[in-house]
Coordinates of C-alpha atoms in Angstrom, one line a residue:
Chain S
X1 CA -30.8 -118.8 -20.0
X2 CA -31.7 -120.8 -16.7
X3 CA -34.8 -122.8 -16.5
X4 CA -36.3 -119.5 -14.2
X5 CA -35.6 -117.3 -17.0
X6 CA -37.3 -119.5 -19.6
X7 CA -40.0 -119.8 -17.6
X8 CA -40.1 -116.2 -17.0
X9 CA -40.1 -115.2 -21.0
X10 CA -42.8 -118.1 -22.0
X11 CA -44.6 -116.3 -19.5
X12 CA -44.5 -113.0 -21.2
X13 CA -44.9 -114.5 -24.5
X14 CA -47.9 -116.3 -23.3
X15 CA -49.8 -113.2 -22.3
X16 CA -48.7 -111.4 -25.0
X17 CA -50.6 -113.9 -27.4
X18 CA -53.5 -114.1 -25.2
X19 CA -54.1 -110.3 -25.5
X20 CA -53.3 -110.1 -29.1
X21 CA -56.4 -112.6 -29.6
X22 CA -58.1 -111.0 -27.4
X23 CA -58.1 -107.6 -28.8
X24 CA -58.1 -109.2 -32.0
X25 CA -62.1 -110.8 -31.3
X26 CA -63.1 -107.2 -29.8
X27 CA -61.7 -105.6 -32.5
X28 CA -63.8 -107.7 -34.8
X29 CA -66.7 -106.7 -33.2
X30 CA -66.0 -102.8 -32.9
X31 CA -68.9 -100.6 -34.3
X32 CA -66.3 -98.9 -36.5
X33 CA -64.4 -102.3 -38.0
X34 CA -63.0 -100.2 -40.8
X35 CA -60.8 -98.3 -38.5
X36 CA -60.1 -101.0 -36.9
X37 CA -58.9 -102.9 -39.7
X38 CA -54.6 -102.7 -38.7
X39 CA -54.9 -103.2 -35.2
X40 CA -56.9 -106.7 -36.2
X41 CA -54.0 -107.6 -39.1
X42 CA -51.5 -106.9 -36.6
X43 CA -52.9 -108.4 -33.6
X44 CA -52.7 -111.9 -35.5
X45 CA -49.0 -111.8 -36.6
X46 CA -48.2 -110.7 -33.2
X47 CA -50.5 -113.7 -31.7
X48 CA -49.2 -116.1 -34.2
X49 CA -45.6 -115.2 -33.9
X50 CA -45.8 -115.5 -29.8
X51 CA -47.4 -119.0 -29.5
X52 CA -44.8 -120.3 -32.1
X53 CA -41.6 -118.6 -30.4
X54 CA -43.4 -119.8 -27.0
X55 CA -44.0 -123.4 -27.9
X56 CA -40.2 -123.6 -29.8
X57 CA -39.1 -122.0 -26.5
X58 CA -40.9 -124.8 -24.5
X59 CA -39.2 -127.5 -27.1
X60 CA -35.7 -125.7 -26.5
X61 CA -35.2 -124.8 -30.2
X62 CA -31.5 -124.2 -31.5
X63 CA -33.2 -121.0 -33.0
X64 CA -34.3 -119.0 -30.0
X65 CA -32.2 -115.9 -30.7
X66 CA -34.0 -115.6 -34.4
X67 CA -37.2 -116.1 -33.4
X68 CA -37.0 -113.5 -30.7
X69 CA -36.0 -111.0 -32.8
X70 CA -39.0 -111.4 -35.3
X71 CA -40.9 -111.5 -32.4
X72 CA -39.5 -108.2 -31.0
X73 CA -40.0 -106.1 -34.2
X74 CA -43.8 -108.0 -34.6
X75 CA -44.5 -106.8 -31.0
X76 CA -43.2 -103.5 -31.4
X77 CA -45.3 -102.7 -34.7
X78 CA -48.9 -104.4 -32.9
X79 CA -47.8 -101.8 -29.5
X80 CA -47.5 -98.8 -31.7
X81 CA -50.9 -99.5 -33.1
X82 CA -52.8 -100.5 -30.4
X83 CA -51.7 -97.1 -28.8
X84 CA -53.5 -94.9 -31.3
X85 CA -56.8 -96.5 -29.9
X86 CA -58.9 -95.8 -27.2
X87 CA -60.3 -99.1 -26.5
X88 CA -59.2 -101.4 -23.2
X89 CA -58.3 -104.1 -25.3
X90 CA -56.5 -102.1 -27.3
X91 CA -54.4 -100.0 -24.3
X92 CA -54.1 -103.3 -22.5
X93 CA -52.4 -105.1 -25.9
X94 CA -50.1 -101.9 -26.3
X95 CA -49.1 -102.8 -22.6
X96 CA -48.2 -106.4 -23.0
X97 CA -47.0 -106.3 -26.6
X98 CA -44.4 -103.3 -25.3
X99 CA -43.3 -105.7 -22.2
X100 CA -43.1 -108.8 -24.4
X101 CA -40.4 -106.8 -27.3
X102 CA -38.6 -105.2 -24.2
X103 CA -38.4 -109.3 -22.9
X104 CA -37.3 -110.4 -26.1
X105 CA -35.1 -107.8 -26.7
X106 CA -33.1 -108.5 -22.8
X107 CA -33.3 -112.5 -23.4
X108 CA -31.4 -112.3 -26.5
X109 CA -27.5 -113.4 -26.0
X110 CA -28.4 -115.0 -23.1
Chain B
X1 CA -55.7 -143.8 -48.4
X2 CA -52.8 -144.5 -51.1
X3 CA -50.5 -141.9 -51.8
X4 CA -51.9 -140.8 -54.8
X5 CA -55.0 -139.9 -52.3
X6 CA -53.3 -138.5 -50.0
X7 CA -51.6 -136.2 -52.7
X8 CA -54.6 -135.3 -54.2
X9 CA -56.1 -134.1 -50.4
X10 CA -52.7 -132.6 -49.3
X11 CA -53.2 -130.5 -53.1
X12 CA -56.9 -129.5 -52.1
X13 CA -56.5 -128.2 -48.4
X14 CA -53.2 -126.1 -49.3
X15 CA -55.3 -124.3 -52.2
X16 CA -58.3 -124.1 -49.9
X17 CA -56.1 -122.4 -47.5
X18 CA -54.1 -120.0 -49.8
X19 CA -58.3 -118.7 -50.8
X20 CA -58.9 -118.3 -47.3
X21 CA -55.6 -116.3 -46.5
X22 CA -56.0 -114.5 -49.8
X23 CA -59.3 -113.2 -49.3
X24 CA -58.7 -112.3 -45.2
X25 CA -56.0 -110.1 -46.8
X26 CA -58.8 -108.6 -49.6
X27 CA -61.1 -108.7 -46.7
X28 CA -59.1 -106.1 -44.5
X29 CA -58.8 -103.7 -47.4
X30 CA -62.2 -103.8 -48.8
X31 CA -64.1 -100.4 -48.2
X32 CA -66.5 -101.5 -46.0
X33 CA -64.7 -103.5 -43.4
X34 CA -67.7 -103.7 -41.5
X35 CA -69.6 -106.0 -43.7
X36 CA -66.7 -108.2 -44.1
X37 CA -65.7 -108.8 -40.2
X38 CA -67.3 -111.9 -40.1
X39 CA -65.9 -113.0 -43.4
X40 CA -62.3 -112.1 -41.6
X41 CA -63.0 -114.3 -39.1
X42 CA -63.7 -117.1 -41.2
X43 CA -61.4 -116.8 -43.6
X44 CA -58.6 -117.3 -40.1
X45 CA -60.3 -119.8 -39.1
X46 CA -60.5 -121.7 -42.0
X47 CA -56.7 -121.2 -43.0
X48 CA -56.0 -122.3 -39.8
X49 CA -57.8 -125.4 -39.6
X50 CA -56.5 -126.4 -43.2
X51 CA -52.8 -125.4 -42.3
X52 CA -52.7 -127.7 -39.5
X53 CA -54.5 -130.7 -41.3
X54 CA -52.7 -130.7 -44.0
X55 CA -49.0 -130.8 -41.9
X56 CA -50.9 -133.1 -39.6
X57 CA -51.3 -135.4 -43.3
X58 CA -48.0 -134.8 -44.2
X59 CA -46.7 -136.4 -41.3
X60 CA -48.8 -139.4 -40.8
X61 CA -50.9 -138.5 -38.3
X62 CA -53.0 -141.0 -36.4
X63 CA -55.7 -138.2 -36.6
X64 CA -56.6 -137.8 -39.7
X65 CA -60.5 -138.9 -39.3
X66 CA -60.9 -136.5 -36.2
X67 CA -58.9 -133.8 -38.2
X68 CA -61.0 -133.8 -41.6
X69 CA -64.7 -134.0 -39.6
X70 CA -63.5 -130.5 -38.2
X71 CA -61.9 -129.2 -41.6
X72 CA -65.1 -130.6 -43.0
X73 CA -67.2 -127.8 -40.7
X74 CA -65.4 -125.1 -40.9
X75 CA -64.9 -125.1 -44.6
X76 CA -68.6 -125.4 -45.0
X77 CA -69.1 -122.7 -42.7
X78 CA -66.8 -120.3 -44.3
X79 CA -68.0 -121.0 -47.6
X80 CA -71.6 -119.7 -46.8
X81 CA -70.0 -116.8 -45.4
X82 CA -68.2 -115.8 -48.8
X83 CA -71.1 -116.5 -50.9
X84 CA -72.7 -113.6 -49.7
X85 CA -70.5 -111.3 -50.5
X86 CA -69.8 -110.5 -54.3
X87 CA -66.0 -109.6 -54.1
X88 CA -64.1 -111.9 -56.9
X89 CA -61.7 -113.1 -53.6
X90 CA -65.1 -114.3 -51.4
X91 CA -66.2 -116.1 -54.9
X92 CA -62.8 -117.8 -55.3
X93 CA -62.9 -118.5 -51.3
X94 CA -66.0 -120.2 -51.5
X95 CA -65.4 -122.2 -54.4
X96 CA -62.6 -123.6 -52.9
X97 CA -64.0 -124.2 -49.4
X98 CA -66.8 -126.0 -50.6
X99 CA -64.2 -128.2 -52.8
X100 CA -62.1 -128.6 -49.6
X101 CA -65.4 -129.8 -47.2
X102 CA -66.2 -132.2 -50.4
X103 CA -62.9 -133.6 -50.1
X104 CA -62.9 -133.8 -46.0
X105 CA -66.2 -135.7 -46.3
X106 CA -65.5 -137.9 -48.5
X107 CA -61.9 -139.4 -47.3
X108 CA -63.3 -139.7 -44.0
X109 CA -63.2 -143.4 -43.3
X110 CA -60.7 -144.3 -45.9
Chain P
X1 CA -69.4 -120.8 -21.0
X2 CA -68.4 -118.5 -18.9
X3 CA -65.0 -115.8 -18.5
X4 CA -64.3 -118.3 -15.1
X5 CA -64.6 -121.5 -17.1
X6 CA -62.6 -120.4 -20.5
X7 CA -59.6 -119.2 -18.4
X8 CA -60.0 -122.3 -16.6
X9 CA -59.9 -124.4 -19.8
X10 CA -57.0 -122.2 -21.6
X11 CA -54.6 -122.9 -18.3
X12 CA -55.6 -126.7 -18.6
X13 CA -54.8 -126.6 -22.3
X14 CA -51.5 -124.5 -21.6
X15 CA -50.4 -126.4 -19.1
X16 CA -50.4 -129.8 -21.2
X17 CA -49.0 -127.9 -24.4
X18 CA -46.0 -127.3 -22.2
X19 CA -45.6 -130.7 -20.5
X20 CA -45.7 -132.6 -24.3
X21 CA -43.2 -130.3 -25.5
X22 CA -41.1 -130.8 -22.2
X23 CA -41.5 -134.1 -22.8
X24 CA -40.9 -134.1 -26.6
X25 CA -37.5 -132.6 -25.7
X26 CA -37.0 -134.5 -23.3
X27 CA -37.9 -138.0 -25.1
X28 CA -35.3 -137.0 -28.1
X29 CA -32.2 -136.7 -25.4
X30 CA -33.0 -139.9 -23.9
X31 CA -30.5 -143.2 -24.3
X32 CA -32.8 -145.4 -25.7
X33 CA -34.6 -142.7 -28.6
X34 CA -36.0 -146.2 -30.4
X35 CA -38.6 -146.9 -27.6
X36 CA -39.7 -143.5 -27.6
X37 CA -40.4 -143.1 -30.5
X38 CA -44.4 -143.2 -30.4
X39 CA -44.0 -141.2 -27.2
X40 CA -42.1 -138.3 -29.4
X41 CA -44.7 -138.4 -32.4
X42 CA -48.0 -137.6 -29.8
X43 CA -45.9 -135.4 -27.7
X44 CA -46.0 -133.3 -30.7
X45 CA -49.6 -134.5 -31.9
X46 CA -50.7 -133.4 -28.5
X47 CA -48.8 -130.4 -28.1
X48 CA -50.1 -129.1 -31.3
X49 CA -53.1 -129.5 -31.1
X50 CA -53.7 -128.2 -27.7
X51 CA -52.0 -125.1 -28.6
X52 CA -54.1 -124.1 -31.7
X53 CA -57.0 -125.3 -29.4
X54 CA -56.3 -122.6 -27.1
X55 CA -55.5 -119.6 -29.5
X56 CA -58.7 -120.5 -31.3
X57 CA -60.5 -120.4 -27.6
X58 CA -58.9 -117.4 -26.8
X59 CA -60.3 -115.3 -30.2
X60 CA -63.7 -117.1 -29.6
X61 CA -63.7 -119.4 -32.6
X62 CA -66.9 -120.9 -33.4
X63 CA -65.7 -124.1 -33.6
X64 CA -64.7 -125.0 -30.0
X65 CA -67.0 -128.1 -29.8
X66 CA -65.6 -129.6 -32.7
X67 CA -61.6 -128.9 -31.9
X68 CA -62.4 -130.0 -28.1
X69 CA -63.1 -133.3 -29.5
X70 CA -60.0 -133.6 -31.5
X71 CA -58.2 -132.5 -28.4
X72 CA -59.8 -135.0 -25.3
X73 CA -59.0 -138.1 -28.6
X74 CA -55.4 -137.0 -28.9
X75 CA -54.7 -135.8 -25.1
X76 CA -56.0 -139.5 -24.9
X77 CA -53.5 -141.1 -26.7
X78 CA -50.7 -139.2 -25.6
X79 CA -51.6 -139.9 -21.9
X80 CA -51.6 -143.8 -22.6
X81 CA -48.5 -143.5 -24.8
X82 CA -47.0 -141.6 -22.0
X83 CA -47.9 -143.9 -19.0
X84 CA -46.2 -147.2 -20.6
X85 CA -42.7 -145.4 -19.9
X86 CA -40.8 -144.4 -16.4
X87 CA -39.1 -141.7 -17.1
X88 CA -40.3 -138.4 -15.0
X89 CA -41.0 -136.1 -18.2
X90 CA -43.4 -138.7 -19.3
X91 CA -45.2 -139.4 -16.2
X92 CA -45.6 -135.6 -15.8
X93 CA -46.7 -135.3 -19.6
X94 CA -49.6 -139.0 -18.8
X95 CA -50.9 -136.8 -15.9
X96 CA -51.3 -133.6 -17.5
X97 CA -53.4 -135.2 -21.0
X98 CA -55.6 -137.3 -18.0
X99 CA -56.3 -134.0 -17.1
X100 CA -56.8 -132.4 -20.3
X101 CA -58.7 -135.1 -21.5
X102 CA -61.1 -134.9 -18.8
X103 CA -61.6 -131.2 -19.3
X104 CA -62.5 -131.4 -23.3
X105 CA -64.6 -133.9 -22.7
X106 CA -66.4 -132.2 -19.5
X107 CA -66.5 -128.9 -21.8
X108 CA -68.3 -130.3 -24.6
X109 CA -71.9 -129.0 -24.8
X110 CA -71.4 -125.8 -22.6
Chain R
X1 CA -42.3 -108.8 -55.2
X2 CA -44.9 -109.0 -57.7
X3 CA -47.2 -111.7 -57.8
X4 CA -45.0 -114.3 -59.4
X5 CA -42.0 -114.0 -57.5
X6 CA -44.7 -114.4 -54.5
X7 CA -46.0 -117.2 -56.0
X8 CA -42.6 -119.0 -56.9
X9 CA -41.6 -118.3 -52.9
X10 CA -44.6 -119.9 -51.6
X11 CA -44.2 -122.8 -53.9
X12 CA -41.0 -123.4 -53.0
X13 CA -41.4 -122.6 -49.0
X14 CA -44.0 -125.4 -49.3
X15 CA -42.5 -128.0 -50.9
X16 CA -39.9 -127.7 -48.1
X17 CA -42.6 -128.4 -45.4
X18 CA -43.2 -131.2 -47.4
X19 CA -39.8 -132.7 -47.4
X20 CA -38.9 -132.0 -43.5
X21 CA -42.5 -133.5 -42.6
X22 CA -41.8 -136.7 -44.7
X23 CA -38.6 -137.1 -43.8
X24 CA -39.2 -136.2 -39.9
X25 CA -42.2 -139.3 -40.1
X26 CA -39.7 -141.5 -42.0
X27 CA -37.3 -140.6 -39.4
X28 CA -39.4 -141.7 -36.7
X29 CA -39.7 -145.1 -38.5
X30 CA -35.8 -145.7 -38.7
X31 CA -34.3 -148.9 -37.8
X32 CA -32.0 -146.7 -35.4
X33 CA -33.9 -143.6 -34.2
X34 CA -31.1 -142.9 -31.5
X35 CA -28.9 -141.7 -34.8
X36 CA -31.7 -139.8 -36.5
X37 CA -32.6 -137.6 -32.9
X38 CA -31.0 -134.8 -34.1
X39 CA -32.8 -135.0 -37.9
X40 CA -36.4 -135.4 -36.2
X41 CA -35.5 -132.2 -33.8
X42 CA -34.3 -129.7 -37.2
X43 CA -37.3 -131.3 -39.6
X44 CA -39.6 -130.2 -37.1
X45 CA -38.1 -126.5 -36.7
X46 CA -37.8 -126.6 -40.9
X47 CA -41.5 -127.8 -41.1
X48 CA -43.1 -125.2 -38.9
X49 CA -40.8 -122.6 -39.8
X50 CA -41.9 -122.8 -43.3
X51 CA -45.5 -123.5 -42.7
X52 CA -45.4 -119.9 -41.1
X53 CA -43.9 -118.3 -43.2
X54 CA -46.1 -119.3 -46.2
X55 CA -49.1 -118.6 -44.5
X56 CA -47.6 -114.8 -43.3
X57 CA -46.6 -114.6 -47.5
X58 CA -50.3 -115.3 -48.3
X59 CA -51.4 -113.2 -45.8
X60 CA -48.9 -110.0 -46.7
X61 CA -47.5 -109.8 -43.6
X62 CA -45.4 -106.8 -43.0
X63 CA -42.8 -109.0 -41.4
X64 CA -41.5 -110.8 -44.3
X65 CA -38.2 -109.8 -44.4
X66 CA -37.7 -111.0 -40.7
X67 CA -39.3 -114.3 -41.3
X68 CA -37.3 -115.4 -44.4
X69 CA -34.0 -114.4 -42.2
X70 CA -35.1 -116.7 -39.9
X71 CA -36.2 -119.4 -42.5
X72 CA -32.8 -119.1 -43.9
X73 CA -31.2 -120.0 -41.1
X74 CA -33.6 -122.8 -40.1
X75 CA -33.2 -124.3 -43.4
X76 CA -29.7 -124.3 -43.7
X77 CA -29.2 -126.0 -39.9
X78 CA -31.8 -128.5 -41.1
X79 CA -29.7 -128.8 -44.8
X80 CA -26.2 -129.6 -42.8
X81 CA -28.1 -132.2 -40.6
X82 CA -30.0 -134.3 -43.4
X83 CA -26.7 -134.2 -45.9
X84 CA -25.1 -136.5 -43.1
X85 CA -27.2 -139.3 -43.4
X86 CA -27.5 -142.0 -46.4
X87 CA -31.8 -142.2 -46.3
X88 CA -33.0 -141.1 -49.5
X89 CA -35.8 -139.0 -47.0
X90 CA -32.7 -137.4 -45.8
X91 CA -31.1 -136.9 -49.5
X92 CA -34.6 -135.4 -50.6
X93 CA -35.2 -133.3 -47.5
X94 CA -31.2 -131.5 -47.6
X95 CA -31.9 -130.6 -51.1
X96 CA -35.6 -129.3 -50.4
X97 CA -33.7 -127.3 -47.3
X98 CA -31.0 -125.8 -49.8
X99 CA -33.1 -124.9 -52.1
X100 CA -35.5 -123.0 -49.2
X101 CA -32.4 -121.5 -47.8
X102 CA -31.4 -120.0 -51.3
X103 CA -34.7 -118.6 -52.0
X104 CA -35.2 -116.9 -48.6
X105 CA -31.7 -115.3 -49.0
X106 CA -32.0 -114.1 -52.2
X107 CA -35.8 -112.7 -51.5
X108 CA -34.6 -110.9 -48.7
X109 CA -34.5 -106.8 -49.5
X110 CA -36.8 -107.4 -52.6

């Protein structure tokens, strides 16, 4: 992976995080939490595990290839359930989760 | 701080983090989500905060003071939150939040 | 605060996450290791801290005021850690917690 | 996993976290930090990796199986690293690591 291509990936990961705790917050704050209640458990793991594979990224960690595929499976399950939702937050997560598990999914064996 | 000190601290934010995590997991499958979205917050927030102090501890940070007088907040916080809930994991959570901002305030200038 | 000033702030966070880890790498491939030592420990200091700074910004913790004045204390240190040495990573890395600094402390109180 | 196999894995996920973040300070405090580069790098990984992973564990992530794959891995890198050097931080931390690695394999498909 050349330094464009990292910086290209953190990128992704980066905005995937950022509208994970995004939708995350709004979710919070939903008139109907209870329904809710997934999309908010899921928004963290997939927020959590994209600002630790970015920052290992940034560090250049020996264990790139692992972490992107936990992060691709994470990003996969928080798309799936942000699509059964009407909100923005929610159809703009599905959006960036979906490109950050297709990035993660190209980058590995690079 | 002597190492028995630091021990005893290290001891006291990693339970007062397992409550919180415990009882944002409890919180996400009670029936009435609604009434516990703030406690979810919290309870994220306060795991968090307790996480990071207590790696921040385990490796010597020069931080320490700054560290605890936030750890010291939000575990206050957190535990006024759970006490107004009745669930056996908000009851645990408080206890040990209220423990853990004890403990924060009082190794602060050690 | 406004949306203007909190993307503002998350960039300024980012952007000194990246350069301590860049320069936390960076610091651990150098010839001489021993002098850098202090320089690697607040890399990572400042890199994590800045990081969980901006996540908790980005889900609209309650506790911003607090961890902004963790982060301008430790962005601090790095930056005068960082300006004692020559090397390019850790100019970069000085310039970027001035910077940081500034913006923690000139976010307090909003 | 029931609750005591849960509990045995966080315990010993922890105490792992422990070992890399003493040994990666200790490391840092080395007469000859250019031999121990490599060490501070890996404890660092091990550290976070496992501080994650606890917290997901606490938290029921769904995505435990994918985490402890990565742990295993982590842990074992970080294992081979410490057993090459004489510190007893080093001793400590490759048989914390081993033991971490072990678990995470054997709780994987349970």
């Amino acid at each position: 992976m050349n330094d464009l291509q990292k910086e290209e990936l953190t990128k992704i990961l980066h905005e995937c995080m950022e509208a994970c705790n995004h939708c995350y917050d709004a979710c919070l704050q939903e008139e109907d939490v209870n329904m809710m209640a997934n999309c908010i458990r899921l928004d963290r793991e997939c927020a959590d595990i994209c600002g630790f594979t970015e920052q290992a990224l940034q560090r250049d960690t020996p264990f790139l290839e692992e972490l992107l595929k936990v992060c691709e499976t994470v990003c996969k399950a928080c798309a799936d359930e942000c699509r059964q939702h009407s909100h923005d937050h929610c159809r703009h997560c599905a959006e960036m989760c979906d490109r950050c598990a297709e990035a993660c999914r190209s980058y590995q064996g690079m």
